[in-house]
């Protein structure tokens, strides 16, 4: 089986089989990290441009490591030093990258749908590293991988996602991925951050509650979202302290969940606001596993996209590849 | 094309179950000479998927002969292929498990069929990324010729004559439900 997409834009447009293929492929990549030589020659000669219009350390580093461990060359464009500040449009920047024969563009942008519009005009594979409040698919995938690693399944799990749902691309990607793989999701946060439309936006496997006890009772996974502190200025919650009292995950609240409930956070954490250190660093936390798994999942995504039928420069159609000449692929 | 595709006619039978058993055993006897030379150094590494099963069979044979558990590893070479972007059906990456230190080992690589030599090239590169063995030997059940790289097997179960367009199917009970080796001609697509 292979991924029949040129780009990874979101989990909404992947089906369960495709998501499972990515998760299955990530496992052998993770195994590489135990070696002293963590690099494989798979994408030798390919180049990956990192185009980040929003600040990010973790995601960017993770993608860079993933590309490097696949032996691809990485080109990083940061907002301050590139022509972004001279007003060059996203599409123009992408065209220039393409003229330089870049094979992958990893894009983070503050506008929802930016990755999709780039993917339409670019021949390179586009990997969405977060677009506005739309999706952050590799985060969703690494979260699914981490859950599956710990729980050995996704099907039938109860997952509580707590915090600023409405502004969260991480929440959206997770909801799509979790529900496609058969989990049940409870979205929880203050009403200003979890609008009631969320009840119907994702289908029957997603419920909304404003009571964190209700969200956590019987939960297998407690997924805490980062609170954007500037939301306070928008009067979406009264104070950090009040937010922490009602929705901050501490040891007492975590006690309402199942005993083996795992604690997740996409990082970076506001300790003492949405999550307490005792929980973030406690035995139920898998937050650092998420970071390790992120690299493996991103390697899997780039590997699978490189083999997709619509690859730039792909020789799969109409050319005299070995397959077409009638020589089977095994043995090689 | 693989065994499950429609139009698979089974091909001409080259080895039946008894024949496969006999060739695996003779291969295992060859590998046994490496065991005799340095019992503590030997490790057997099978290339995914059928090579891995053959490696386990060889180890089982050595166990009955020597009462020693020779370490067995499995190796997936997908990430080391030189044609990841060119092949029509991208292979799924499978697991690699090498549960022993490779330093100073005698590694016997096991695969079902030796053809172009590219798989073996990939496997050697992969192994060397895991450590530095003393030496690497190659054991194959079938050598069908038509090398594209300067690679040769140290131990061969059976050498057969083929044309480059032939397909050699090694079927193993563990995954294919029977032990056999078949030769078939692929029709031009």
XYZ file of C-alpha atoms in Angstrom:
521
model
C 0.000 0.000 0.000
C 1.134 3.546 -0.639
C -0.003 7.081 0.051
C -1.758 8.464 -3.011
C -1.297 12.112 -2.138
C 1.253 14.598 -3.365
C 0.898 16.652 -0.200
C -0.033 16.324 3.446
C -2.431 19.170 4.160
C -4.642 17.787 6.899
C -5.990 14.654 8.489
C -9.540 15.547 7.408
C -8.782 14.350 3.878
C -6.998 11.126 4.807
C -8.906 7.904 5.374
C -8.287 5.456 8.213
C -6.138 3.141 6.052
C -3.854 6.003 5.017
C -3.454 7.206 8.591
C -2.666 3.662 9.696
C -0.101 3.301 6.914
C 1.711 6.406 8.166
C 1.652 5.166 11.774
C 2.881 1.721 10.712
C 5.688 3.259 8.675
C 6.786 5.502 11.545
C 7.605 2.542 13.824
C 10.713 1.322 11.924
C 11.920 4.920 11.671
C 11.718 5.255 15.432
C 13.795 2.101 15.745
C 16.607 3.896 13.876
C 16.993 6.320 16.775
C 18.440 3.563 18.932
C 21.408 3.171 16.572
C 24.597 5.155 16.800
C 24.142 6.099 13.140
C 20.629 7.504 13.002
C 20.701 8.372 9.339
C 19.503 6.395 6.324
C 20.242 7.280 2.682
C 16.606 7.141 1.542
C 16.113 10.744 0.386
C 19.695 11.395 -0.649
C 19.812 14.227 -3.177
C 16.355 15.581 -2.305
C 15.980 19.023 -0.815
C 13.499 20.213 1.759
C 12.690 23.894 2.208
C 11.367 24.953 5.588
C 9.150 27.976 5.078
C 8.004 29.294 8.450
C 5.880 32.436 8.561
C 5.218 31.924 12.255
C 7.755 31.331 14.988
C 8.336 27.698 15.892
C 11.246 25.950 17.466
C 9.972 22.490 18.162
C 8.164 21.704 14.928
C 10.870 23.222 12.808
C 13.671 21.388 14.599
C 11.715 18.166 14.372
C 11.192 18.507 10.620
C 14.845 19.450 10.115
C 16.021 16.398 12.022
C 13.563 14.189 10.171
C 14.789 15.423 6.786
C 18.434 15.201 7.829
C 18.043 11.648 9.088
C 16.631 10.741 5.684
C 19.769 12.295 4.121
C 17.839 15.106 2.438
C 19.320 18.600 2.339
C 17.503 21.209 4.368
C 17.072 24.838 3.519
C 15.607 27.043 6.231
C 13.894 30.312 5.468
C 13.070 32.361 8.488
C 10.674 35.235 8.277
C 13.045 37.937 9.415
C 15.860 37.156 6.995
C 13.914 36.303 3.861
C 12.074 38.417 1.367
C 8.865 37.773 3.281
C 9.446 41.131 4.911
C 9.843 42.750 1.516
C 6.273 41.770 0.784
C 6.896 38.846 -1.546
C 3.779 36.718 -1.673
C 3.679 33.140 -0.480
C 3.151 31.876 -4.005
C 6.056 33.908 -5.390
C 8.353 32.621 -2.683
C 7.246 29.093 -3.457
C 7.841 29.586 -7.200
C 11.342 30.747 -6.464
C 11.958 27.722 -4.292
C 10.709 25.539 -7.097
C 12.941 27.222 -9.582
C 15.716 26.082 -7.284
C 14.354 22.518 -7.670
C 13.257 21.990 -4.127
C 11.418 18.677 -3.654
C 9.550 19.390 -0.416
C 8.168 22.559 1.099
C 7.296 22.425 4.784
C 5.027 25.378 5.435
C 3.821 27.075 8.575
C 1.532 30.009 8.021
C -0.945 32.021 10.073
C -3.663 31.815 7.416
C -5.930 28.761 7.343
C -5.730 27.148 3.923
C -2.278 28.574 3.104
C -0.815 25.098 2.656
C -3.601 24.069 0.320
C -3.218 27.078 -1.955
C 0.539 26.539 -2.031
C 0.054 22.862 -2.867
C -2.130 23.761 -5.851
C 0.469 25.984 -7.421
C 3.591 24.041 -6.444
C 4.921 20.865 -8.001
C 6.918 20.126 -4.860
C 5.401 18.078 -2.060
C 3.843 20.423 0.476
C 3.728 19.395 4.113
C 1.485 21.534 6.261
C 3.305 22.345 9.500
C 0.343 24.334 10.798
C -1.961 26.743 8.946
C -3.955 29.227 11.024
C -6.485 27.387 13.144
C -7.124 24.824 10.401
C -4.795 21.815 10.838
C -1.389 20.661 12.031
C -1.447 17.147 10.576
C 1.997 15.902 11.603
C 1.217 16.904 15.204
C -2.021 14.932 14.987
C -0.164 11.943 13.560
C 2.561 11.976 16.189
C -0.115 12.184 18.872
C -1.920 9.187 17.379
C 1.375 7.293 17.187
C 2.133 8.077 20.840
C -1.334 7.009 21.977
C -1.120 3.791 19.988
C 2.356 3.087 21.341
C 1.081 3.339 24.933
C -2.439 1.977 24.601
C -1.770 -0.544 21.791
C -4.921 0.706 20.043
C -6.955 3.804 19.252
C -10.337 2.172 18.662
C -12.698 2.620 21.592
C -10.482 4.964 23.622
C -11.931 7.930 25.480
C -9.865 11.035 24.778
C -10.359 14.338 26.595
C -8.972 17.408 24.802
C -8.863 20.343 27.174
C -8.316 24.028 26.515
C -8.610 26.552 23.710
C -10.287 24.317 21.159
C -11.602 26.997 18.850
C -8.205 28.457 17.990
C -6.395 25.116 17.931
C -5.229 23.452 14.719
C -3.740 20.742 16.939
C -7.184 19.963 18.336
C -8.715 19.806 14.845
C -6.089 17.447 13.479
C -6.396 15.263 16.556
C -10.182 15.142 16.386
C -10.112 14.073 12.724
C -7.451 11.461 13.301
C -8.889 10.061 16.521
C -12.437 9.761 15.241
C -11.342 8.175 11.956
C -9.530 5.518 13.962
C -12.548 4.901 16.182
C -11.839 6.859 19.373
C -14.408 8.921 21.218
C -13.436 12.546 21.896
C -14.580 14.920 24.620
C -13.791 18.565 23.970
C -13.584 20.642 27.126
C -12.845 24.273 27.977
C -14.556 27.552 28.758
C -17.562 28.295 26.523
C -15.702 31.219 24.949
C -13.036 28.790 23.680
C -15.302 25.822 22.901
C -18.275 27.150 20.954
C -21.360 24.963 20.927
C -21.089 24.448 17.119
C -18.286 22.041 18.017
C -20.986 19.593 19.106
C -21.965 18.980 15.517
C -18.838 19.961 13.580
C -17.102 16.570 13.759
C -19.884 14.003 13.987
C -21.311 11.716 16.622
C -18.026 10.602 18.187
C -17.257 14.047 19.536
C -18.991 15.595 22.519
C -18.557 18.952 24.193
C -18.530 19.623 27.905
C -17.647 22.682 29.960
C -17.057 20.604 33.071
C -13.540 19.174 33.273
C -14.598 16.472 35.715
C -17.096 15.200 33.173
C -14.416 15.305 30.490
C -11.862 13.390 32.523
C -14.011 10.711 34.141
C -13.129 7.403 32.518
C -10.675 9.051 30.096
C -7.751 7.051 28.656
C -5.991 10.153 27.388
C -5.908 13.696 28.794
C -4.718 15.996 26.036
C -3.966 19.496 27.305
C -3.707 22.314 24.768
C -1.407 25.272 25.087
C -3.237 28.415 26.198
C -2.287 31.390 24.057
C -1.794 33.943 26.778
C -2.765 36.822 24.519
C -6.330 35.436 24.398
C -6.810 37.006 27.803
C -6.608 40.436 26.206
C -9.466 39.377 23.965
C -11.523 38.787 27.129
C -11.972 35.106 26.333
C -11.172 34.151 29.907
C -10.984 36.368 32.988
C -7.548 35.537 34.421
C -4.816 32.946 34.170
C -5.495 32.006 37.750
C -9.162 31.408 37.150
C -8.355 29.438 34.008
C -5.967 27.304 35.997
C -8.522 26.709 38.747
C -11.199 25.561 36.323
C -9.273 23.924 33.486
C -5.611 23.579 34.471
C -4.686 19.906 34.734
C -3.345 19.137 38.190
C -2.939 15.930 40.151
C -6.384 16.191 41.725
C -8.193 16.594 38.400
C -6.130 13.875 36.777
C -7.324 11.590 39.584
C -10.789 11.658 37.990
C -9.482 9.927 34.876
C -8.627 6.249 34.526
C -5.627 5.167 36.593
C -3.569 4.527 33.481
C -4.674 7.702 31.708
C -1.783 9.270 29.793
C -1.112 13.008 29.785
C -0.230 14.762 26.532
C 0.644 18.319 25.518
C 1.833 19.620 22.128
C 4.275 22.046 23.754
C 5.530 24.511 24.665
C 3.830 24.341 28.059
C 2.700 27.181 30.286
C 3.485 25.411 33.521
C 1.089 26.393 36.270
C -1.495 27.614 33.769
C -2.954 24.823 31.630
C -0.857 22.097 33.266
C 0.951 21.656 36.570
C 4.550 20.491 36.695
C 3.579 17.578 38.933
C 1.450 16.230 36.089
C 3.654 17.297 33.174
C 6.683 15.583 34.708
C 4.742 12.784 36.393
C 4.650 9.079 35.577
C 1.528 9.396 33.387
C 3.099 12.038 31.153
C 4.148 11.040 27.624
C 5.004 14.585 26.588
C 8.648 13.830 25.813
C 7.665 10.662 23.936
C 5.583 12.947 21.720
C 8.724 14.909 20.893
C 10.748 11.796 19.971
C 7.882 10.303 18.008
C 7.433 13.542 16.082
C 10.684 12.967 14.230
C 9.791 9.375 13.310
C 6.341 10.356 12.084
C 7.702 13.229 9.980
C 10.280 10.869 8.452
C 7.469 8.471 7.585
C 5.428 11.267 6.010
C 8.299 12.476 3.824
C 9.210 8.926 2.823
C 5.638 8.128 1.825
C 5.114 11.396 -0.051
C 8.359 10.824 -1.959
C 6.900 7.562 -3.234
C 3.497 8.963 -4.113
C 2.415 8.614 -7.740
C 2.288 12.359 -8.266
C 5.865 12.938 -7.194
C 7.739 15.635 -9.020
C 10.130 13.895 -11.365
C 8.481 10.557 -10.690
C 9.204 7.926 -13.254
C 6.149 5.877 -12.462
C 3.991 6.873 -15.393
C 4.707 5.937 -18.950
C 8.415 5.442 -18.521
C 10.311 2.233 -18.939
C 10.902 1.516 -15.298
C 11.917 -1.991 -14.395
C 8.388 -2.801 -13.312
C 6.965 -1.856 -16.692
C 9.537 -3.908 -18.504
C 8.179 -6.881 -16.651
C 10.931 -7.460 -14.149
C 9.405 -7.998 -10.769
C 10.475 -5.870 -7.854
C 11.379 -8.859 -5.735
C 14.091 -9.770 -5.888
C 15.370 -6.312 -6.415
C 3.422 -8.392 -9.385
C 3.229 -10.704 -6.457
C 1.753 -14.038 -5.588
C -1.670 -12.714 -4.739
C -2.195 -10.986 -8.088
C -4.744 -12.309 -10.505
C -3.106 -14.138 -13.373
C -0.512 -15.815 -11.212
C -0.324 -19.204 -12.821
C 2.018 -20.802 -10.338
C 4.728 -21.257 -12.915
C 6.996 -24.202 -13.424
C 7.820 -26.125 -10.267
C 11.570 -26.174 -9.639
C 11.547 -27.445 -6.067
C 8.748 -29.063 -4.095
C 8.559 -29.157 -0.304
C 11.085 -31.984 -0.021
C 13.399 -30.181 -2.424
C 13.198 -26.951 -0.448
C 13.925 -28.817 2.797
C 16.946 -30.474 1.209
C 18.348 -27.181 -0.140
C 17.759 -25.309 3.109
C 19.568 -28.074 4.922
C 22.535 -27.961 2.594
C 22.634 -24.180 3.009
C 22.541 -24.640 6.783
C 25.444 -27.094 6.586
C 27.489 -24.486 4.735
C 26.616 -21.882 7.373
C 27.669 -24.501 9.928
C 31.235 -24.237 8.648
C 31.237 -20.623 9.872
C 29.952 -21.864 13.216
C 32.746 -24.401 13.436
C 35.312 -21.721 12.616
C 34.140 -19.318 15.330
C 31.088 -20.437 17.321
C 30.869 -17.291 19.435
C 31.197 -14.897 16.566
C 28.455 -16.164 14.258
C 25.149 -14.327 13.827
C 22.589 -14.948 11.106
C 20.704 -12.023 9.573
C 17.732 -12.625 7.292
C 16.590 -10.021 4.799
C 12.884 -9.230 5.077
C 10.645 -11.050 4.370
C 11.505 -14.537 3.132
C 15.167 -14.284 4.007
C 14.114 -13.751 7.620
C 12.178 -17.032 7.625
C 15.064 -18.852 5.984
C 17.456 -17.422 8.588
C 15.285 -18.856 11.367
C 15.230 -22.251 9.641
C 19.010 -22.247 9.322
C 19.331 -21.344 13.008
C 16.948 -24.174 13.954
C 19.049 -26.636 11.973
C 22.229 -25.429 13.694
C 20.530 -25.767 17.056
C 19.748 -29.441 16.436
C 23.310 -30.079 15.279
C 25.199 -28.064 17.884
C 22.720 -27.472 20.752
C 23.648 -23.798 20.433
C 21.330 -20.867 19.895
C 22.963 -18.853 17.154
C 21.665 -15.261 17.320
C 19.253 -14.365 14.516
C 18.424 -10.875 13.291
C 16.097 -9.532 10.644
C 16.940 -6.694 8.330
C 14.667 -4.485 6.262
C 16.558 -2.831 3.428
C 13.779 -0.576 2.112
C 15.399 2.621 3.354
C 18.655 1.680 1.641
C 17.234 0.933 -1.785
C 18.538 3.014 -4.666
C 15.144 3.268 -6.348
C 12.686 4.443 -3.693
C 11.247 7.184 -5.915
C 11.307 5.251 -9.163
C 9.494 2.037 -8.422
C 5.817 1.780 -9.195
C 4.846 0.199 -5.918
C 6.609 1.781 -2.979
C 7.490 -0.939 -0.511
C 6.302 -0.642 3.048
C 9.077 -0.140 5.553
C 9.280 -3.129 7.864
C 11.101 -3.621 11.104
C 14.788 -4.308 11.545
C 15.738 -6.268 14.657
C 19.404 -6.956 15.327
C 19.397 -8.072 18.975
C 23.169 -8.360 19.300
C 26.272 -6.221 19.015
C 27.691 -6.443 15.502
C 31.269 -5.588 16.438
C 33.662 -8.390 15.458
C 30.846 -10.704 14.429
C 30.747 -13.016 11.458
C 27.441 -12.030 9.894
C 25.816 -14.493 7.516
C 23.253 -12.612 5.459
C 20.429 -14.840 4.269
C 18.062 -14.133 1.387
C 15.793 -16.242 -0.763
C 16.933 -15.227 -4.249
C 20.120 -13.581 -5.500
C 19.407 -11.669 -8.736
C 20.812 -8.212 -9.553
C 22.774 -7.939 -6.307
C 21.191 -4.609 -5.421
C 19.365 -5.962 -2.380
C 22.645 -7.337 -1.050
C 24.385 -4.018 -1.663
C 21.612 -2.290 0.325
C 21.823 -4.872 3.082
C 25.574 -4.451 3.468
C 25.204 -0.683 3.760
C 22.464 -1.109 6.352
C 24.481 -3.559 8.427
C 27.524 -1.324 8.445
C 25.357 1.519 9.796
C 24.567 -0.712 12.782
C 28.138 -1.624 13.568
C 31.376 -3.038 12.206
C 31.283 -6.795 11.816
C 34.455 -8.783 11.308
C 33.069 -10.061 8.018
C 29.817 -10.478 6.130
C 29.007 -13.662 4.219
C 26.092 -14.226 1.902
C 23.870 -17.313 1.853
C 21.036 -17.567 -0.687
C 18.580 -20.329 -1.366
C 18.509 -19.609 -5.114
C 21.089 -17.940 -7.337
C 19.351 -17.020 -10.578
C 22.162 -15.009 -12.200
C 21.953 -11.633 -14.026
C 23.989 -9.592 -11.579
C 24.135 -5.817 -12.025
C 26.709 -5.344 -9.261
C 29.900 -7.217 -8.395
C 28.259 -9.367 -5.733
C 28.624 -13.092 -5.224
C 27.148 -15.556 -2.750
C 29.383 -17.556 -0.424
C 26.760 -20.272 0.066
C 24.106 -21.241 -2.481
C 21.273 -23.750 -2.102
C 20.540 -24.053 -5.828
C 21.812 -22.291 -8.956
C 19.340 -22.000 -11.823
C 19.374 -20.633 -15.358
C 16.890 -17.859 -16.025
C 16.310 -15.010 -18.449
C 16.191 -11.499 -16.962
C 12.433 -11.399 -17.510
C 11.698 -14.567 -15.561
C 10.307 -14.383 -12.075
C 11.494 -16.780 -9.414
C 9.026 -17.280 -6.575
C 10.278 -18.801 -3.375
C 7.219 -19.841 -1.370
C 7.660 -20.599 2.297
C 5.181 -22.295 4.582
C 5.423 -19.479 7.157
C 3.844 -16.900 4.847
C 2.861 -18.576 1.596
C 1.278 -21.746 2.962
C 3.614 -24.088 1.076
C 7.289 -24.761 0.539
C 8.168 -24.539 -3.147
C 10.255 -22.724 -5.720
C 8.624 -21.818 -9.020
C 9.778 -20.167 -12.210
C 7.406 -18.197 -14.366
C 7.538 -15.914 -17.359
C 5.835 -12.567 -17.006
C 3.875 -11.467 -20.038
C 4.746 -8.007 -21.273
C 2.274 -5.595 -19.707
